[in-house]
Short mmCIF file of C-alpha atoms in Angstrom, two decimals:
data_model
loop_
_atom_site.label_atom_id
_atom_site.label_comp_id
_atom_site.label_asym_id
_atom_site.label_seq_id
_atom_site.Cartn_x
_atom_site.Cartn_y
_atom_site.Cartn_z
CA MET J 1389 0.00 0.00 0.00
CA ARG J 1390 2.94 2.37 0.52
CA PRO J 1391 3.45 2.93 -3.26
CA LEU J 1392 -0.13 4.27 -3.45
CA ARG J 1393 0.92 7.17 -1.19
CA LEU J 1394 -2.48 7.36 0.53
CA ASP J 1395 -0.87 9.45 3.26
CA ASN J 1396 -1.01 12.37 0.77
CA CYS J 1397 -4.81 12.09 0.39
CA GLY J 1398 -5.74 14.47 3.15
CA LEU J 1399 -6.20 13.91 6.85
CA TYR J 1400 -9.18 11.56 6.53
CA GLY J 1401 -7.53 9.43 3.84
CA ALA J 1402 -4.22 9.21 5.71
CA SER J 1403 -5.85 8.24 9.01
CA SER J 1404 -7.99 5.62 7.22
CA ALA J 1405 -4.89 4.17 5.55
CA ARG J 1406 -3.04 4.00 8.89
CA ALA J 1407 -6.04 2.35 10.57
CA PHE J 1408 -6.24 -0.23 7.77
CA GLU J 1409 -2.51 -1.03 7.98
CA LYS J 1410 -2.78 -1.37 11.76
CA ALA J 1411 -5.80 -3.69 11.44
CA LEU J 1412 -3.99 -5.82 8.83
CA ASP J 1413 -0.97 -6.03 11.11
CA ALA J 1414 -3.14 -7.13 14.04
CA TYR J 1415 -4.83 -9.74 11.80
CA GLY J 1416 -1.45 -11.09 10.67
CA ARG J 1417 -0.25 -11.47 14.28
CA ALA J 1418 -3.41 -13.19 15.57
CA LYS J 1419 -2.96 -16.90 16.38
CA ALA J 1420 -6.15 -18.10 18.10
CA GLU J 1421 -9.22 -18.76 15.94
CA LYS J 1422 -11.42 -16.35 17.96
CA LYS J 1423 -8.81 -13.60 17.79
CA ARG J 1424 -8.37 -14.13 14.03
CA ALA J 1425 -12.12 -13.75 13.49
CA GLU J 1426 -12.20 -10.52 15.54
CA THR J 1427 -9.19 -9.02 13.82
CA LYS J 1428 -10.50 -10.08 10.39
CA HIS J 1429 -13.74 -8.19 11.08
CA ASP J 1430 -11.74 -5.14 12.19
CA ALA J 1431 -9.55 -5.33 9.06
CA VAL J 1432 -12.57 -5.61 6.73
CA SER J 1433 -14.23 -2.66 8.50
CA ALA J 1434 -11.04 -0.56 8.27
CA GLY J 1435 -10.72 -1.54 4.59
CA MET J 1436 -14.28 -0.37 3.89
CA ASP J 1437 -13.50 2.91 5.66
CA LEU J 1438 -10.42 3.32 3.47
CA VAL J 1439 -12.42 2.61 0.30
CA HIS J 1440 -14.98 5.20 1.39
CA ALA J 1441 -12.22 7.76 2.10
CA VAL J 1442 -10.65 7.23 -1.35
CA GLN J 1443 -14.04 7.48 -3.07
CA GLN J 1444 -14.81 10.67 -1.17
CA MET J 1445 -11.44 12.16 -2.17
CA LYS J 1446 -12.00 11.24 -5.83
CA GLU J 1447 -15.46 12.85 -5.78
CA ARG J 1448 -14.05 15.98 -4.21
CA MET J 1449 -11.25 16.19 -6.78
CA ALA J 1450 -13.76 15.82 -9.62
CA MET J 1451 -15.95 18.54 -8.12
CA GLU J 1452 -12.97 20.89 -7.67
CA GLU J 1453 -11.82 20.28 -11.25
CA GLU J 1454 -15.33 21.10 -12.50
CA GLU J 1455 -15.38 24.27 -10.36
CA GLU J 1456 -11.96 25.32 -11.72
CA GLN J 1457 -13.55 25.39 -15.18
CA ARG J 1458 -16.11 27.96 -13.98
CA PHE J 1459 -14.38 30.15 -11.39
CA TYR J 1460 -11.16 30.87 -9.54
CA VAL J 1461 -10.85 32.73 -6.22
CA ASP J 1462 -7.41 34.22 -5.52
CA ASP J 1463 -6.57 33.37 -1.91
CA SER J 1464 -3.25 35.24 -1.76
CA ILE J 1465 -4.27 38.22 0.34
CA THR J 1466 -1.43 39.99 2.12
CA PRO J 1467 -2.12 41.62 5.47
CA PRO J 1468 -1.43 45.32 5.98
CA ASN J 1469 1.68 46.37 7.90
CA ARG J 1470 -0.36 47.98 10.66
CA PHE J 1471 -3.97 47.43 11.66
CA GLY J 1472 -6.58 50.02 12.57
CA GLU J 1473 -10.11 49.51 13.82
CA ARG J 1474 -11.41 49.52 10.22
CA LEU J 1475 -10.26 46.29 8.61
CA SER J 1476 -10.61 45.31 4.99
CA ALA J 1477 -9.97 42.23 2.89
CA ARG J 1478 -9.87 42.45 -0.90
CA VAL J 1479 -10.66 39.22 -2.74
CA GLY J 1480 -9.89 38.90 -6.45
CA TYR J 1481 -11.68 36.35 -8.59
CA GLN J 1482 -12.17 35.15 -12.15
CA TRP J 1483 -15.28 33.55 -13.55
CA ARG J 1484 -17.00 32.68 -16.77
CA PRO J 1485 -20.67 31.96 -17.41
CA SER J 1486 -19.87 28.85 -19.46
CA ILE J 1487 -16.76 26.85 -20.28
CA ALA J 1488 -16.68 28.26 -23.82
CA ALA J 1489 -16.95 31.87 -22.63
CA PRO J 1490 -13.85 34.00 -21.95
CA TRP J 1491 -12.66 34.57 -18.38
CA LEU J 1492 -13.87 37.75 -16.65
CA CYS J 1493 -12.11 39.34 -13.66
CA GLY J 1494 -13.44 41.13 -10.63
CA ASP J 1495 -12.82 41.87 -6.98
CA ILE J 1496 -14.70 42.68 -3.81
CA THR J 1497 -13.45 44.53 -0.74
CA ILE J 1498 -15.16 43.59 2.51
CA PHE J 1499 -14.86 46.06 5.39
CA HIS J 1500 -15.33 45.45 9.09
CA ASP J 1501 -15.28 48.00 11.89
CA VAL J 1502 -13.83 46.24 14.93
CA ASP J 1503 -15.41 46.96 18.29
CA MET J 1504 -12.40 47.28 20.61
CA ARG J 1505 -14.38 48.01 23.77
CA PRO J 1506 -12.97 46.01 26.67
CA ASP J 1507 -14.61 42.75 27.65
CA TYR J 1508 -15.71 43.20 31.24
CA THR J 1509 -16.63 39.53 31.62
CA LEU J 1510 -12.91 38.70 31.89
CA PRO J 1511 -11.08 39.31 35.16
CA PRO J 1512 -8.76 42.35 35.15
CA PRO J 1513 -5.01 41.66 34.99
CA LYS J 1514 -3.12 41.65 38.30
CA ARG J 1515 -0.66 44.23 36.94
CA LYS J 1516 -1.40 46.84 34.35
CA PRO J 1517 0.64 46.06 31.23
CA SER J 1518 2.97 48.66 29.78
CA ALA J 1519 1.84 50.88 26.91
CA ALA J 1520 4.05 48.95 24.47
CA ARG J 1521 2.57 45.66 25.66
CA GLN J 1522 -0.97 47.02 25.32
CA ALA J 1523 -0.23 48.25 21.79
CA GLN J 1524 1.20 44.85 20.83
CA GLU J 1525 -1.81 43.01 22.29
CA ARG J 1526 -4.13 45.35 20.39
CA GLN J 1527 -2.28 44.68 17.10
CA ASP J 1528 -2.40 40.92 17.79
CA ALA J 1529 -6.15 41.07 18.44
CA LEU J 1530 -6.71 43.10 15.27
CA TYR J 1531 -4.57 40.66 13.27
CA ARG J 1532 -6.67 37.71 14.50
CA GLU J 1533 -9.83 39.61 13.56
CA TRP J 1534 -8.37 40.40 10.12
CA GLU J 1535 -7.50 36.73 9.56
CA HIS J 1536 -11.09 35.81 10.43
CA LEU J 1537 -12.43 38.48 8.05
CA LYS J 1538 -10.12 37.25 5.27
CA SER J 1539 -11.31 33.66 5.68
CA LEU J 1540 -14.96 34.70 5.73
CA ALA J 1541 -14.46 36.82 2.59
CA LEU J 1542 -12.80 33.96 0.70
CA TYR J 1543 -15.45 31.43 1.73
CA SER J 1544 -18.20 33.88 0.89
CA VAL J 1545 -17.01 34.45 -2.69
CA ARG J 1546 -16.37 30.73 -3.18
CA ASP J 1547 -19.82 29.78 -1.84
CA PHE J 1548 -21.46 32.42 -4.04
CA PHE J 1549 -19.93 30.87 -7.17
CA LYS J 1550 -20.62 27.31 -5.96
CA ASP J 1551 -24.30 28.21 -5.62
CA GLY J 1552 -24.29 29.29 -9.27
CA GLY J 1553 -23.88 33.03 -8.72
CA ASN J 1554 -22.82 35.38 -11.47
CA GLY J 1555 -19.63 37.35 -10.83
CA ALA J 1556 -21.21 40.47 -12.33
CA ASP J 1557 -23.63 40.51 -9.37
CA ILE J 1558 -20.86 40.76 -6.77
CA PRO J 1559 -20.60 44.29 -5.37
CA LYS J 1560 -17.25 46.13 -5.39
CA VAL J 1561 -17.48 46.89 -1.63
CA PHE J 1562 -19.43 45.35 1.20
CA GLN J 1563 -19.67 46.24 4.88
CA ALA J 1564 -19.56 43.07 7.00
CA LYS J 1565 -22.50 42.62 9.35
CA PRO J 1566 -21.27 41.88 12.88
CA ASP J 1567 -23.11 39.57 15.24
CA THR J 1568 -25.55 41.55 17.38
CA TYR J 1569 -24.67 39.64 20.54
CA THR J 1570 -20.87 39.29 20.39
CA ARG J 1571 -20.22 42.42 18.27
CA GLY J 1572 -17.77 40.31 16.26
CA LEU J 1573 -17.85 38.40 12.99
CA ASN J 1574 -19.85 35.23 12.51
CA ASN J 1575 -20.29 32.81 9.59
CA PHE J 1576 -22.91 35.03 7.93
CA SER J 1577 -21.16 38.39 8.34
CA ALA J 1578 -19.56 38.42 4.86
CA LYS J 1579 -22.41 36.87 2.88
CA PHE J 1580 -23.00 39.81 0.56
CA TRP J 1581 -25.86 38.19 -1.36
CA LEU J 1582 -28.18 37.63 1.62
#
């Protein structure tokens, strides 16, 4: 099985391949008839799981190849050098209405105004951090929020095209809608078509 390189088939495929090899090894070491029957059942079950994992990976590859014929979302978004409370993520994309049509380009910039009010549900620190430390913690928090916004923007554009959306309908700018309870981003914040 090693020449098949199933360890390169994603996390699920690799773990299924390891489980199958382990079950085969246990079956090969079993001596007693009862133990051989148990380990044979485990090996067959692990083999079926591996077959399912490979089939799932093949289906996903076919779906991704079909999607690559219709659209491409550029995921190389570089973060700014310094973050402010107004964050933005610009996502570039290419699409075509049919495989015979020429590629069209576009982009969307999604903005998010971060609410940096302190969280009073957390206990206060024992010592007040220095100004430099506070500034660094603020930049770290803004970076994490920007990473979340970037991911949501990429998934949003990808999901729009997967659902059959037309790239001409994507707005140039969109203000993310924060969660009313947490004041932060949630899975629906960047869905510009809702």
